């Protein structure tokens, strides 16, 4: 179960089938364990070095049969099964594979693109366009109002789950512009004293989540009823159901807020 179980080998493969990660007895497969399967890869990339091991990623055909000791897990489960360090590599692997799959043809002239060896780049041999994996910056903000924070729920959240205001940066905006705009659009309030908290790559499919803490300034909560169906101020000891997985920066922000009050008692 733990990440230490991977230390004895030096080459690991992140294999995806239908966006699910292949594990062999709850561990990443090695070159040896894959060779017995004779897998045909639809695409493959060298990921680089993680935890002193060389890592590769690849995708196999959805119809590929697998032996009983191999399982396919959703990427989110990789965090709890493989541990935080390997999850980072799995997230990168998933994004690279998805990007490669979606850029098989040139967006400018329509001809097939070619993978440039030893890079992630795809190149169009006809018009020369070079394509690189894209990262989409997005923001998430924890808004404090006295000893309460703003939590909201979107219609696509699981029942009872609340989260923080988040959204993509739009073309032409700074990240700070995006935070103020999203807060105004989704809950109708003004914030101030924006400060950086941390960032996290979020591979669903290619976001860089940039986290902030802000203070409430003015306005009444007015939800947009599209992206947000419910929002309110909640105290640290009376929070609604939040993001459960400790993998998310949303969870880290909320835990940071709670810790300020718990530790000051
Ligand atoms: Zn082209």
PDB file of N, CA, C and O in Angstrom, residues 142-151 214-216 221 232-239 257 261:
ATOM      1  N   UNK A 142     -10.447  31.034  -0.457  1.00  0.00           N
ATOM      2  CA  UNK A 142     -11.123  30.906   0.830  1.00  0.00           C
ATOM      3  C   UNK A 142     -11.378  32.325   1.329  1.00  0.00           C
ATOM      4  O   UNK A 142     -10.432  33.098   1.514  1.00  0.00           O
ATOM      5  N   UNK A 143     -12.663  32.684   1.500  1.00  0.00           N
ATOM      6  CA  UNK A 143     -13.030  34.047   1.907  1.00  0.00           C
ATOM      7  C   UNK A 143     -13.410  34.034   3.388  1.00  0.00           C
ATOM      8  O   UNK A 143     -14.322  33.318   3.793  1.00  0.00           O
ATOM      9  N   UNK A 144     -12.687  34.843   4.182  1.00  0.00           N
ATOM     10  CA  UNK A 144     -12.934  34.908   5.618  1.00  0.00           C
ATOM     11  C   UNK A 144     -13.773  36.140   5.960  1.00  0.00           C
ATOM     12  O   UNK A 144     -13.578  37.205   5.378  1.00  0.00           O
ATOM     13  N   UNK A 145     -14.703  35.955   6.899  1.00  0.00           N
ATOM     14  CA  UNK A 145     -15.550  37.059   7.380  1.00  0.00           C
ATOM     15  C   UNK A 145     -15.662  36.858   8.889  1.00  0.00           C
ATOM     16  O   UNK A 145     -16.384  35.976   9.336  1.00  0.00           O
ATOM     17  N   UNK A 146     -14.914  37.644   9.658  1.00  0.00           N
ATOM     18  CA  UNK A 146     -14.748  37.389  11.093  1.00  0.00           C
ATOM     19  C   UNK A 146     -14.242  35.955  11.279  1.00  0.00           C
ATOM     20  O   UNK A 146     -13.259  35.596  10.672  1.00  0.00           O
ATOM     21  N   UNK A 147     -14.960  35.135  12.055  1.00  0.00           N
ATOM     22  CA  UNK A 147     -14.460  33.768  12.231  1.00  0.00           C
ATOM     23  C   UNK A 147     -15.178  32.764  11.314  1.00  0.00           C
ATOM     24  O   UNK A 147     -15.108  31.565  11.517  1.00  0.00           O
ATOM     25  N   UNK A 148     -15.826  33.287  10.264  1.00  0.00           N
ATOM     26  CA  UNK A 148     -16.557  32.405   9.340  1.00  0.00           C
ATOM     27  C   UNK A 148     -15.886  32.429   7.964  1.00  0.00           C
ATOM     28  O   UNK A 148     -15.126  33.336   7.639  1.00  0.00           O
ATOM     29  N   UNK A 149     -16.197  31.408   7.179  1.00  0.00           N
ATOM     30  CA  UNK A 149     -15.758  31.395   5.783  1.00  0.00           C
ATOM     31  C   UNK A 149     -16.949  31.158   4.869  1.00  0.00           C
ATOM     32  O   UNK A 149     -17.983  30.627   5.292  1.00  0.00           O
ATOM     33  N   UNK A 150     -16.784  31.572   3.631  1.00  0.00           N
ATOM     34  CA  UNK A 150     -17.857  31.372   2.654  1.00  0.00           C
ATOM     35  C   UNK A 150     -17.700  30.002   2.014  1.00  0.00           C
ATOM     36  O   UNK A 150     -16.631  29.664   1.506  1.00  0.00           O
ATOM     37  N   UNK A 151     -18.781  29.223   2.086  1.00  0.00           N
ATOM     38  CA  UNK A 151     -18.787  27.940   1.373  1.00  0.00           C
ATOM     39  C   UNK A 151     -20.021  27.893   0.492  1.00  0.00           C
ATOM     40  O   UNK A 151     -21.069  28.462   0.811  1.00  0.00           O
ATOM     41  N   UNK A 214      -8.745  35.420   1.165  1.00  0.00           N
ATOM     42  CA  UNK A 214      -9.165  36.820   1.056  1.00  0.00           C
ATOM     43  C   UNK A 214     -10.078  37.156   2.221  1.00  0.00           C
ATOM     44  O   UNK A 214     -10.604  36.263   2.886  1.00  0.00           O
ATOM     45  N   UNK A 215     -10.252  38.460   2.456  1.00  0.00           N
ATOM     46  CA  UNK A 215     -11.187  38.915   3.482  1.00  0.00           C
ATOM     47  C   UNK A 215     -12.430  39.498   2.815  1.00  0.00           C
ATOM     48  O   UNK A 215     -12.342  40.139   1.762  1.00  0.00           O
ATOM     49  N   UNK A 216     -13.560  39.267   3.446  1.00  0.00           N
ATOM     50  CA  UNK A 216     -14.813  39.865   2.988  1.00  0.00           C
ATOM     51  C   UNK A 216     -14.724  41.386   3.114  1.00  0.00           C
ATOM     52  O   UNK A 216     -14.190  41.906   4.093  1.00  0.00           O
ATOM     53  N   UNK A 221     -24.591  38.158   0.051  1.00  0.00           N
ATOM     54  CA  UNK A 221     -24.458  36.978  -0.823  1.00  0.00           C
ATOM     55  C   UNK A 221     -25.656  36.907  -1.765  1.00  0.00           C
ATOM     56  O   UNK A 221     -26.808  36.904  -1.338  1.00  0.00           O
ATOM     57  N   UNK A 232     -23.200  30.293   1.790  1.00  0.00           N
ATOM     58  CA  UNK A 232     -23.416  30.939   3.078  1.00  0.00           C
ATOM     59  C   UNK A 232     -22.127  31.050   3.862  1.00  0.00           C
ATOM     60  O   UNK A 232     -21.075  30.559   3.441  1.00  0.00           O
ATOM     61  N   UNK A 233     -22.224  31.740   5.022  1.00  0.00           N
ATOM     62  CA  UNK A 233     -21.071  31.884   5.918  1.00  0.00           C
ATOM     63  C   UNK A 233     -21.137  30.793   6.977  1.00  0.00           C
ATOM     64  O   UNK A 233     -22.172  30.598   7.605  1.00  0.00           O
ATOM     65  N   UNK A 234     -20.037  30.131   7.187  1.00  0.00           N
ATOM     66  CA  UNK A 234     -19.998  29.017   8.130  1.00  0.00           C
ATOM     67  C   UNK A 234     -18.805  29.172   9.061  1.00  0.00           C
ATOM     68  O   UNK A 234     -17.713  29.518   8.623  1.00  0.00           O
ATOM     69  N   UNK A 235     -19.045  28.875  10.342  1.00  0.00           N
ATOM     70  CA  UNK A 235     -17.967  28.936  11.322  1.00  0.00           C
ATOM     71  C   UNK A 235     -17.168  27.641  11.308  1.00  0.00           C
ATOM     72  O   UNK A 235     -17.686  26.585  10.940  1.00  0.00           O
ATOM     73  N   UNK A 236     -15.917  27.727  11.759  1.00  0.00           N
ATOM     74  CA  UNK A 236     -15.005  26.571  11.704  1.00  0.00           C
ATOM     75  C   UNK A 236     -15.545  25.328  12.416  1.00  0.00           C
ATOM     76  O   UNK A 236     -15.213  24.203  12.061  1.00  0.00           O
ATOM     77  N   UNK A 237     -16.395  25.551  13.453  1.00  0.00           N
ATOM     78  CA  UNK A 237     -16.901  24.391  14.188  1.00  0.00           C
ATOM     79  C   UNK A 237     -18.294  23.969  13.723  1.00  0.00           C
ATOM     80  O   UNK A 237     -18.944  23.150  14.349  1.00  0.00           O
ATOM     81  N   UNK A 238     -18.724  24.540  12.594  1.00  0.00           N
ATOM     82  CA  UNK A 238     -20.049  24.190  12.078  1.00  0.00           C
ATOM     83  C   UNK A 238     -20.042  24.199  10.548  1.00  0.00           C
ATOM     84  O   UNK A 238     -20.933  24.738   9.903  1.00  0.00           O
ATOM     85  N   UNK A 239     -19.000  23.605   9.968  1.00  0.00           N
ATOM     86  CA  UNK A 239     -18.880  23.627   8.510  1.00  0.00           C
ATOM     87  C   UNK A 239     -19.761  22.544   7.892  1.00  0.00           C
ATOM     88  O   UNK A 239     -19.925  21.466   8.472  1.00  0.00           O
ATOM     89  N   UNK A 257      -7.551  26.972   7.611  1.00  0.00           N
ATOM     90  CA  UNK A 257      -8.464  27.890   8.311  1.00  0.00           C
ATOM     91  C   UNK A 257      -8.884  27.304   9.667  1.00  0.00           C
ATOM     92  O   UNK A 257      -8.834  27.983  10.696  1.00  0.00           O
ATOM     93  N   UNK A 261      -8.002  28.352  14.333  1.00  0.00           N
ATOM     94  CA  UNK A 261      -8.887  28.515  15.488  1.00  0.00           C
ATOM     95  C   UNK A 261      -8.651  27.418  16.525  1.00  0.00           C
ATOM     96  O   UNK A 261      -8.637  27.667  17.715  1.00  0.00           O
TER      97      UNK A 261
END
